[in-house]
Tab-separated table of C-alpha atoms and ligand atoms in Angstrom:
chain	number	residue	atom	x	y	z
A	1	MET	CA	34.379	5.069	0.305
A	2	ALA	CA	33.852	8.338	2.092
A	3	VAL	CA	30.135	7.845	1.594
A	4	LEU	CA	30.108	4.820	3.804
A	5	LYS	CA	31.791	6.637	6.534
A	6	ILE	CA	28.875	8.881	6.693
A	7	LEU	CA	26.105	6.384	5.826
A	8	VAL	CA	27.125	3.529	8.156
A	9	PRO	CA	26.966	5.585	11.438
A	10	LEU	CA	23.904	7.355	10.161
A	11	ILE	CA	22.222	4.046	9.520
A	12	VAL	CA	23.231	2.577	12.898
A	13	GLY	CA	21.927	5.657	14.561
A	14	LEU	CA	18.551	5.522	12.798
A	15	CYS	CA	18.301	1.827	13.804
A	16	ALA	CA	18.956	2.445	17.332
A	17	TYR	CA	16.340	5.229	17.297
A	18	TYR	CA	13.923	3.039	15.558
A	19	PHE	CA	14.154	0.096	17.986
A	20	TYR	CA	14.118	2.528	21.031
A	21	LYS	CA	11.001	4.211	19.717
A	22	SER	CA	9.098	1.052	18.635
A	23	GLU	CA	6.530	-0.375	20.983
A	24	THR	CA	5.749	-4.067	20.917
A	25	PHE	CA	3.179	-5.339	18.605
A	26	SER	CA	0.181	-7.032	20.317
A	27	PRO	CA	-2.291	-8.813	18.122
A	28	GLU	CA	-4.866	-8.400	20.912
A	29	LYS	CA	-5.210	-4.775	19.905
A	30	VAL	CA	-6.998	-5.849	16.791
A	31	ARG	CA	-9.604	-8.344	18.155
A	32	GLY	CA	-13.129	-7.064	17.320
A	33	LYS	CA	-11.690	-4.042	15.254
A	34	ARG	CA	-13.600	-3.171	12.035
A	35	VAL	CA	-11.508	-3.287	8.858
A	36	LEU	CA	-12.033	-2.578	5.153
A	37	VAL	CA	-9.307	-3.891	2.712
A	38	THR	CA	-9.554	-2.795	-0.940
A	39	GLY	CA	-8.189	-4.877	-3.788
A	40	SER	CA	-8.482	-7.915	-1.555
A	41	SER	CA	-9.485	-10.644	-3.924
A	42	THR	CA	-5.852	-11.463	-4.715
A	43	GLY	CA	-2.272	-10.497	-3.875
A	44	ILE	CA	-1.114	-8.399	-1.028
A	45	GLY	CA	-4.631	-7.201	-0.280
A	46	GLU	CA	-5.887	-10.805	0.214
A	47	GLN	CA	-2.938	-11.483	2.575
A	48	ILE	CA	-3.676	-8.342	4.534
A	49	ALA	CA	-7.274	-9.563	5.084
A	50	TYR	CA	-5.934	-12.890	6.344
A	51	GLU	CA	-3.569	-11.196	8.630
A	52	PHE	CA	-6.376	-9.177	10.251
A	53	ALA	CA	-8.629	-12.284	10.263
A	54	ARG	CA	-6.033	-14.263	12.358
A	55	MET	CA	-6.280	-11.455	14.979
A	56	GLY	CA	-10.024	-11.744	15.170
A	57	ALA	CA	-10.991	-8.497	13.425
A	58	ASN	CA	-14.310	-7.908	11.670
A	59	ILE	CA	-13.469	-7.707	7.933
A	60	VAL	CA	-15.024	-6.316	4.731
A	61	VAL	CA	-13.100	-7.130	1.543
A	62	THR	CA	-13.698	-5.468	-1.772
A	63	ALA	CA	-12.698	-5.814	-5.435
A	64	ARG	CA	-14.521	-6.416	-8.772
A	65	ARG	CA	-14.755	-10.299	-8.843
A	66	GLU	CA	-17.390	-11.328	-6.385
A	67	ASN	CA	-16.962	-15.020	-6.958
A	68	VAL	CA	-13.213	-14.708	-5.837
A	69	LEU	CA	-14.184	-12.375	-2.842
A	70	GLU	CA	-16.561	-15.147	-1.626
A	71	LYS	CA	-13.623	-17.628	-1.214
A	72	VAL	CA	-11.550	-14.905	0.549
A	73	VAL	CA	-14.367	-14.268	3.022
A	74	GLN	CA	-14.704	-18.065	3.624
A	75	LYS	CA	-10.948	-18.318	4.384
A	76	CYS	CA	-11.076	-15.069	6.744
A	77	LEU	CA	-13.715	-16.922	8.772
A	78	GLU	CA	-11.713	-20.182	8.967
A	79	LEU	CA	-8.648	-18.114	10.130
A	80	GLY	CA	-10.515	-16.570	13.084
A	81	ALA	CA	-12.146	-13.428	11.816
A	82	SER	CA	-15.007	-12.234	14.134
A	83	SER	CA	-17.066	-11.563	10.889
A	84	ALA	CA	-16.314	-11.402	7.281
A	85	GLY	CA	-18.143	-10.090	4.303
A	86	TYR	CA	-17.603	-8.618	0.811
A	87	VAL	CA	-18.737	-5.736	-1.445
A	88	GLY	CA	-18.155	-6.078	-5.211
A	89	ALA	CA	-17.220	-2.699	-6.785
A	90	ASP	CA	-15.083	-1.206	-9.598
A	91	MET	CA	-12.898	1.577	-8.408
A	92	SER	CA	-12.801	3.250	-11.746
A	93	ASN	CA	-16.160	4.512	-10.848
A	94	LEU	CA	-16.037	7.058	-7.914
A	95	THR	CA	-19.815	6.690	-7.179
A	96	SER	CA	-19.059	2.963	-6.589
A	97	ALA	CA	-16.226	3.824	-4.253
A	98	GLN	CA	-18.522	5.936	-2.225
A	99	LYS	CA	-21.114	3.120	-2.156
A	100	VAL	CA	-18.364	0.690	-0.842
A	101	ILE	CA	-18.045	2.910	2.337
A	102	GLU	CA	-21.997	3.084	2.796
A	103	GLU	CA	-22.230	-0.770	2.553
A	104	THR	CA	-19.223	-1.071	5.007
A	105	LYS	CA	-21.046	1.182	7.404
A	106	ASN	CA	-24.171	-0.951	7.118
A	107	LYS	CA	-22.199	-4.151	7.682
A	108	LEU	CA	-19.816	-2.989	10.545
A	109	GLY	CA	-21.494	0.030	11.966
A	110	GLY	CA	-18.224	2.020	11.866
A	111	LEU	CA	-14.610	1.688	10.881
A	112	ASP	CA	-11.187	1.316	12.521
A	113	TYR	CA	-8.851	0.539	9.626
A	114	LEU	CA	-9.278	1.636	6.066
A	115	VAL	CA	-6.656	-0.208	4.000
A	116	LEU	CA	-6.233	1.241	0.542
A	117	ASN	CA	-4.465	-1.353	-1.633
A	118	HIS	CA	-6.271	-1.967	-4.997
A	119	VAL	CA	-4.330	-1.335	-8.167
A	120	GLY	CA	-5.596	-1.260	-11.717
A	121	GLY	CA	-6.132	0.692	-14.875
A	122	VAL	CA	-2.535	0.086	-16.026
A	123	SER	CA	-1.300	-2.552	-18.383
A	124	GLY	CA	1.966	-3.480	-16.816
A	125	LEU	CA	5.522	-2.524	-18.015
A	126	GLU	CA	5.422	-0.747	-21.461
A	127	LYS	CA	6.951	2.127	-23.124
A	128	PHE	CA	5.078	5.452	-22.931
A	129	ARG	CA	3.601	6.263	-26.252
A	130	GLY	CA	1.353	9.182	-25.228
A	131	ASN	CA	-1.782	7.138	-24.477
A	132	MET	CA	-3.744	9.578	-22.202
A	133	GLU	CA	-6.533	6.914	-21.585
A	134	ILE	CA	-4.045	4.875	-19.593
A	135	VAL	CA	-2.839	7.945	-17.682
A	136	LYS	CA	-6.440	8.980	-16.830
A	137	SER	CA	-7.542	5.573	-15.805
A	138	SER	CA	-4.422	5.068	-13.602
A	139	ILE	CA	-5.086	8.328	-11.905
A	140	THR	CA	-8.734	7.563	-11.333
A	141	VAL	CA	-8.308	3.960	-10.110
A	142	ASN	CA	-4.956	4.398	-8.226
A	143	PHE	CA	-5.373	7.919	-6.817
A	144	LEU	CA	-8.850	9.525	-7.091
A	145	SER	CA	-10.665	6.451	-5.834
A	146	TYR	CA	-8.276	6.456	-2.779
A	147	VAL	CA	-9.135	10.008	-1.952
A	148	GLN	CA	-12.939	9.233	-2.525
A	149	LEU	CA	-12.836	6.316	-0.219
A	150	THR	CA	-10.950	8.373	2.438
A	151	SER	CA	-13.316	11.295	2.149
A	152	SER	CA	-16.452	9.073	2.485
A	153	ALA	CA	-14.972	7.226	5.486
A	154	LEU	CA	-13.245	10.206	7.317
A	155	HIS	CA	-16.125	10.837	9.597
A	156	MET	CA	-16.215	7.120	10.858
A	157	LEU	CA	-12.397	7.143	11.170
A	158	GLN	CA	-12.401	10.323	13.261
A	159	GLU	CA	-15.040	8.980	15.433
A	160	SER	CA	-13.127	5.666	16.214
A	161	GLU	CA	-9.660	7.468	16.192
A	162	GLY	CA	-8.778	4.955	13.463
A	163	SER	CA	-6.139	4.510	10.793
A	164	ILE	CA	-5.762	4.705	7.115
A	165	ILE	CA	-3.067	2.343	5.680
A	166	VAL	CA	-2.050	3.421	2.108
A	167	ILE	CA	-0.132	0.898	-0.049
A	168	SER	CA	2.374	2.739	-2.128
A	169	SER	CA	5.500	1.760	-3.849
A	170	MET	CA	9.180	2.681	-4.541
A	171	ALA	CA	7.541	3.997	-7.786
A	172	GLY	CA	5.853	6.650	-5.572
A	173	ARG	CA	9.298	7.774	-4.315
A	174	ILE	CA	11.413	7.463	-7.365
A	175	GLY	CA	10.092	8.028	-10.918
A	176	SER	CA	9.979	4.640	-12.439
A	177	PRO	CA	10.384	3.892	-16.131
A	178	PHE	CA	7.860	1.967	-18.163
A	179	ILE	CA	5.077	2.450	-15.506
A	180	THR	CA	4.973	6.200	-15.684
A	181	ALA	CA	1.248	6.547	-15.263
A	182	TYR	CA	1.403	4.247	-12.225
A	183	SER	CA	4.361	5.988	-10.735
A	184	ALA	CA	2.420	9.446	-11.157
A	185	ALA	CA	-0.674	8.121	-9.190
A	186	LYS	CA	1.666	6.746	-6.344
A	187	PHE	CA	3.488	10.059	-6.107
A	188	ALA	CA	-0.046	11.792	-5.937
A	189	LEU	CA	-0.928	9.366	-3.126
A	190	GLU	CA	2.221	10.166	-1.151
A	191	GLY	CA	1.556	13.989	-1.490
A	192	PHE	CA	-2.064	13.831	-0.546
A	193	PHE	CA	-1.761	11.485	2.453
A	194	SER	CA	1.404	12.975	3.974
A	195	GLY	CA	-0.396	16.443	3.533
A	196	LEU	CA	-3.462	14.991	5.245
A	197	ARG	CA	-1.387	13.418	8.071
A	198	ASN	CA	0.139	16.880	8.777
A	199	GLU	CA	-3.206	18.499	8.668
A	200	MET	CA	-4.735	16.087	11.140
A	201	ARG	CA	-1.836	16.603	13.461
A	202	LEU	CA	-2.264	20.405	13.391
A	203	ARG	CA	-6.044	20.081	13.815
A	204	LYS	CA	-5.381	17.759	16.810
A	205	ILE	CA	-7.365	14.944	15.265
A	206	ASN	CA	-6.121	11.565	16.270
A	207	LEU	CA	-6.208	9.719	12.847
A	208	ALA	CA	-3.135	7.681	12.013
A	209	ILE	CA	-1.988	7.517	8.426
A	210	THR	CA	0.480	4.722	7.521
A	211	VAL	CA	2.137	4.718	4.036
A	212	ALA	CA	3.651	1.341	2.980
A	213	VAL	CA	6.501	1.786	0.518
A	214	LEU	CA	6.975	-1.521	-1.250
A	215	GLY	CA	9.489	-3.119	-3.451
A	216	TYR	CA	8.896	-6.069	-5.853
A	217	ILE	CA	6.538	-8.522	-4.153
A	218	ASP	CA	5.755	-12.092	-5.401
A	219	THR	CA	2.107	-11.553	-6.164
A	220	GLU	CA	0.898	-13.620	-9.047
A	221	HIS	CA	0.119	-10.558	-11.032
A	222	ALA	CA	3.439	-8.936	-10.455
A	223	LEU	CA	5.486	-12.067	-11.259
A	224	GLN	CA	3.620	-12.489	-14.515
A	225	GLU	CA	4.173	-8.832	-15.407
A	226	VAL	CA	7.730	-8.233	-14.231
A	227	SER	CA	9.651	-11.567	-14.138
A	228	ASN	CA	11.141	-11.579	-17.729
A	229	LYS	CA	11.395	-7.736	-17.796
A	230	MET	CA	13.505	-7.095	-14.597
A	231	THR	CA	16.378	-8.789	-12.925
A	232	LEU	CA	15.149	-8.217	-9.344
A	233	GLU	CA	14.292	-10.919	-6.825
A	234	PRO	CA	10.770	-10.792	-5.464
A	235	SER	CA	9.877	-10.614	-1.688
A	236	SER	CA	7.238	-12.614	0.030
A	237	LYS	CA	3.671	-11.303	-0.019
A	238	GLU	CA	2.747	-13.105	3.294
A	239	GLU	CA	5.706	-11.374	5.130
A	240	CYS	CA	4.876	-8.152	3.372
A	241	ALA	CA	1.262	-8.200	4.516
A	242	GLN	CA	2.487	-8.969	8.024
A	243	LYS	CA	4.764	-5.968	8.165
A	244	ILE	CA	2.137	-3.724	6.791
A	245	VAL	CA	-0.398	-4.691	9.417
A	246	GLN	CA	2.040	-4.468	12.236
A	247	GLY	CA	3.141	-0.969	11.202
A	248	GLY	CA	-0.421	-0.020	10.707
A	249	VAL	CA	-1.539	-1.227	14.136
A	250	LEU	CA	1.475	0.550	15.814
A	251	ARG	CA	0.355	3.766	13.970
A	252	HIS	CA	3.882	4.031	12.240
A	253	ARG	CA	3.926	6.821	9.567
A	254	GLU	CA	5.832	4.483	7.236
A	255	VAL	CA	6.418	0.749	6.564
A	256	ILE	CA	9.256	0.060	4.130
A	257	TYR	CA	9.382	-3.578	2.763
A	258	PRO	CA	11.794	-5.057	2.027
A	259	TYR	CA	13.559	-2.813	4.413
A	260	TRP	CA	17.248	-2.274	3.739
A	261	SER	CA	17.542	-2.650	-0.007
A	262	GLN	CA	15.057	0.237	-0.388
A	263	LYS	CA	15.998	2.359	2.623
A	264	ILE	CA	19.466	2.700	1.200
A	265	VAL	CA	18.149	3.881	-2.106
A	266	LEU	CA	15.796	6.327	-0.456
A	267	LEU	CA	18.601	7.838	1.636
A	268	LEU	CA	20.800	8.365	-1.472
A	269	ARG	CA	17.944	9.596	-3.640
A	270	ASP	CA	18.290	13.385	-2.779
A	271	TRP	CA	22.068	13.471	-2.553
A	272	MET	CA	22.969	11.282	-5.540
A	273	PRO	CA	20.057	11.187	-7.967
A	274	ASP	CA	22.275	10.160	-10.964
A	275	LEU	CA	23.614	7.147	-9.058
A	276	VAL	CA	20.058	6.168	-8.011
A	277	ASP	CA	18.682	6.439	-11.561
A	278	TYR	CA	21.685	4.260	-12.713
A	279	LEU	CA	21.004	1.615	-10.014
A	280	VAL	CA	17.292	1.532	-10.723
A	281	GLY	CA	17.945	1.399	-14.531
A	282	LYS	CA	20.260	-1.627	-14.142
A	283	SER	CA	17.333	-3.759	-12.989
A	284	TYR	CA	15.339	-3.396	-16.269
A	285	LYS	CA	15.705	-5.681	-19.382
A	286	VAL	CA	14.798	-2.825	-21.811
A	287	GLU	CA	14.883	-5.235	-24.794
A	288	ASN	CA	11.983	-7.220	-23.334
A	289	ILE	CA	9.619	-4.353	-22.830
A	290	PRO	CA	6.965	-3.765	-25.515
B	1	NAP	N1	3.459	-6.596	-6.297
B	1	NAP	C1	4.341	-5.826	-6.241
B	1	NAP	O1	5.418	-6.006	-6.693
B	1	NAP	C2	4.015	-4.383	-5.695
B	1	NAP	C3	5.138	-3.453	-5.685
B	1	NAP	C4	4.963	-2.197	-5.085
B	1	NAP	C5	3.685	-1.828	-4.733
B	1	NAP	N2	2.633	-2.647	-4.769
B	1	NAP	C6	1.313	-2.228	-4.461
B	1	NAP	O2	0.655	-3.227	-3.618
B	1	NAP	C7	-0.743	-3.146	-3.844
B	1	NAP	C8	-1.257	-4.592	-4.138
B	1	NAP	O3	-0.617	-4.990	-5.313
B	1	NAP	P1	-0.670	-6.534	-5.775
B	1	NAP	O4	0.566	-7.002	-6.384
B	1	NAP	O5	-1.166	-7.360	-4.718
B	1	NAP	O6	-1.882	-6.371	-6.850
B	1	NAP	P2	-2.760	-7.616	-7.616
B	1	NAP	O7	-2.357	-8.930	-7.099
B	1	NAP	O8	-2.806	-7.127	-9.007
B	1	NAP	O9	-4.152	-7.255	-6.946
B	1	NAP	C9	-4.886	-6.124	-7.285
B	1	NAP	C10	-6.182	-6.088	-6.617
B	1	NAP	O10	-7.025	-4.984	-6.931
B	1	NAP	C11	-8.199	-5.334	-7.512
B	1	NAP	N3	-8.595	-4.304	-8.622
B	1	NAP	C12	-7.973	-4.207	-9.901
B	1	NAP	N4	-8.595	-3.257	-10.513
B	1	NAP	C13	-9.676	-2.860	-9.813
B	1	NAP	C14	-10.726	-1.911	-10.026
B	1	NAP	N5	-10.892	-1.303	-11.199
B	1	NAP	N6	-11.633	-1.811	-9.158
B	1	NAP	C15	-11.661	-2.398	-7.889
B	1	NAP	N7	-10.583	-3.406	-7.700
B	1	NAP	C16	-9.649	-3.553	-8.604
B	1	NAP	C17	-7.979	-6.778	-8.004
B	1	NAP	O11	-9.255	-7.429	-7.932
B	1	NAP	P3	-10.313	-7.596	-9.137
B	1	NAP	O12	-9.560	-8.040	-10.429
B	1	NAP	O13	-11.184	-8.758	-8.632
B	1	NAP	O14	-11.002	-6.323	-9.155
B	1	NAP	C18	-7.101	-7.235	-6.868
B	1	NAP	O15	-7.893	-7.624	-5.818
B	1	NAP	C19	-0.925	-2.079	-4.959
B	1	NAP	O16	-1.296	-0.864	-4.394
B	1	NAP	C20	0.469	-2.032	-5.578
B	1	NAP	O17	0.580	-0.791	-6.236
B	1	NAP	C21	2.729	-4.006	-5.372
B	2	NAG	C1	-21.187	4.076	-11.408
B	2	NAG	O1	-21.653	3.461	-10.297
B	2	NAG	C2	-22.999	3.883	-9.992
B	2	NAG	C3	-23.434	3.281	-8.768
B	2	NAG	O2	-22.898	2.029	-8.495
B	2	NAG	C4	-23.963	3.583	-11.243
B	2	NAG	O3	-25.314	3.961	-10.955
B	2	NAG	C5	-23.360	4.212	-12.468
B	2	NAG	O4	-24.078	3.813	-13.610
B	2	NAG	C6	-21.930	3.875	-12.704
B	2	NAG	N1	-21.322	4.563	-13.847
B	2	NAG	C7	-20.846	3.945	-14.813
B	2	NAG	C8	-20.126	5.039	-15.817
B	2	NAG	O5	-20.647	2.852	-14.966
């Protein structure tokens, strides 16, 4: 295993560097900060809102279902949020996306954290049959609305020297079968936001951009969609949200969760693409995919 002789020291080195570099996380940094979390009626977004609530932030949650958002707001307040409110909106409409930022500004007076998390416009794992409507709706909901929200909020974020936390996926790093339209939108996000991060640095604008690269997480929606079509074990959405918020608050460029299983695949990706495709392919139960 010559590969291991290279990989093991490399990984140990990276780890040492990572721990050396990392500051300690203090929840106090978040008290009173102003946070908008999209796609926060359920799943990881809901847990991210609760994570910020426990640290005493001012929170606005948004998604389509207002009756569900009301309950999330209630729970945020119970957990210790300084304030909590919601805006109902459909991200397939870019004008609505723009309005979410206007309403957030009215409620909070500014913004420190923009958490872009919603996902929609795709119908789960299925074979690609050339349906352009699915591709268009995925690109609109999962990419264009993220860019619209960012562009509408950019002024507020520059003023506060705030952060954008973008929820991506392994499907945004490795082309993923049976979710091609989703994978395309996540790749686009990675391109746009890493480009924007670089641009901000060169323009000496202190705006942090954290991209979260997630594996399979046990949200209700993902379990329902994936459990009989893949062989993977899901990771916890609560811990996932915790890691995302910590990485975001520390202004890290990337959060990978779960870490090791994915970091290794990412390291192999450029050198051994065929091996990576083989490993990825093994986790699908192709016969169960419609
Ligand atoms: N779970 C996983 O295994 C996994 C893996 C990798 C990456 N991720 C990423 O993690 C993030 C969260 O995923 P999740 O599993 O927590 O998703 P989820 O449970 O399906 O939640 C999606 C959220 O987006 C909202 N939403 C859907 N369509 C919308 C639309 N058109 N306009 C506005 N809001 C909309 C939903 O609320 P309404 O229905 O009320 O609108 C809900 O709050 C996504 O970016 C996803 O790509 C998840
Ligand atoms: C998009 O949203 C705007 C503002 O919320 C609304 O006026 C418009 O009718 C919506 N467009 C569609 C196609 O639903």
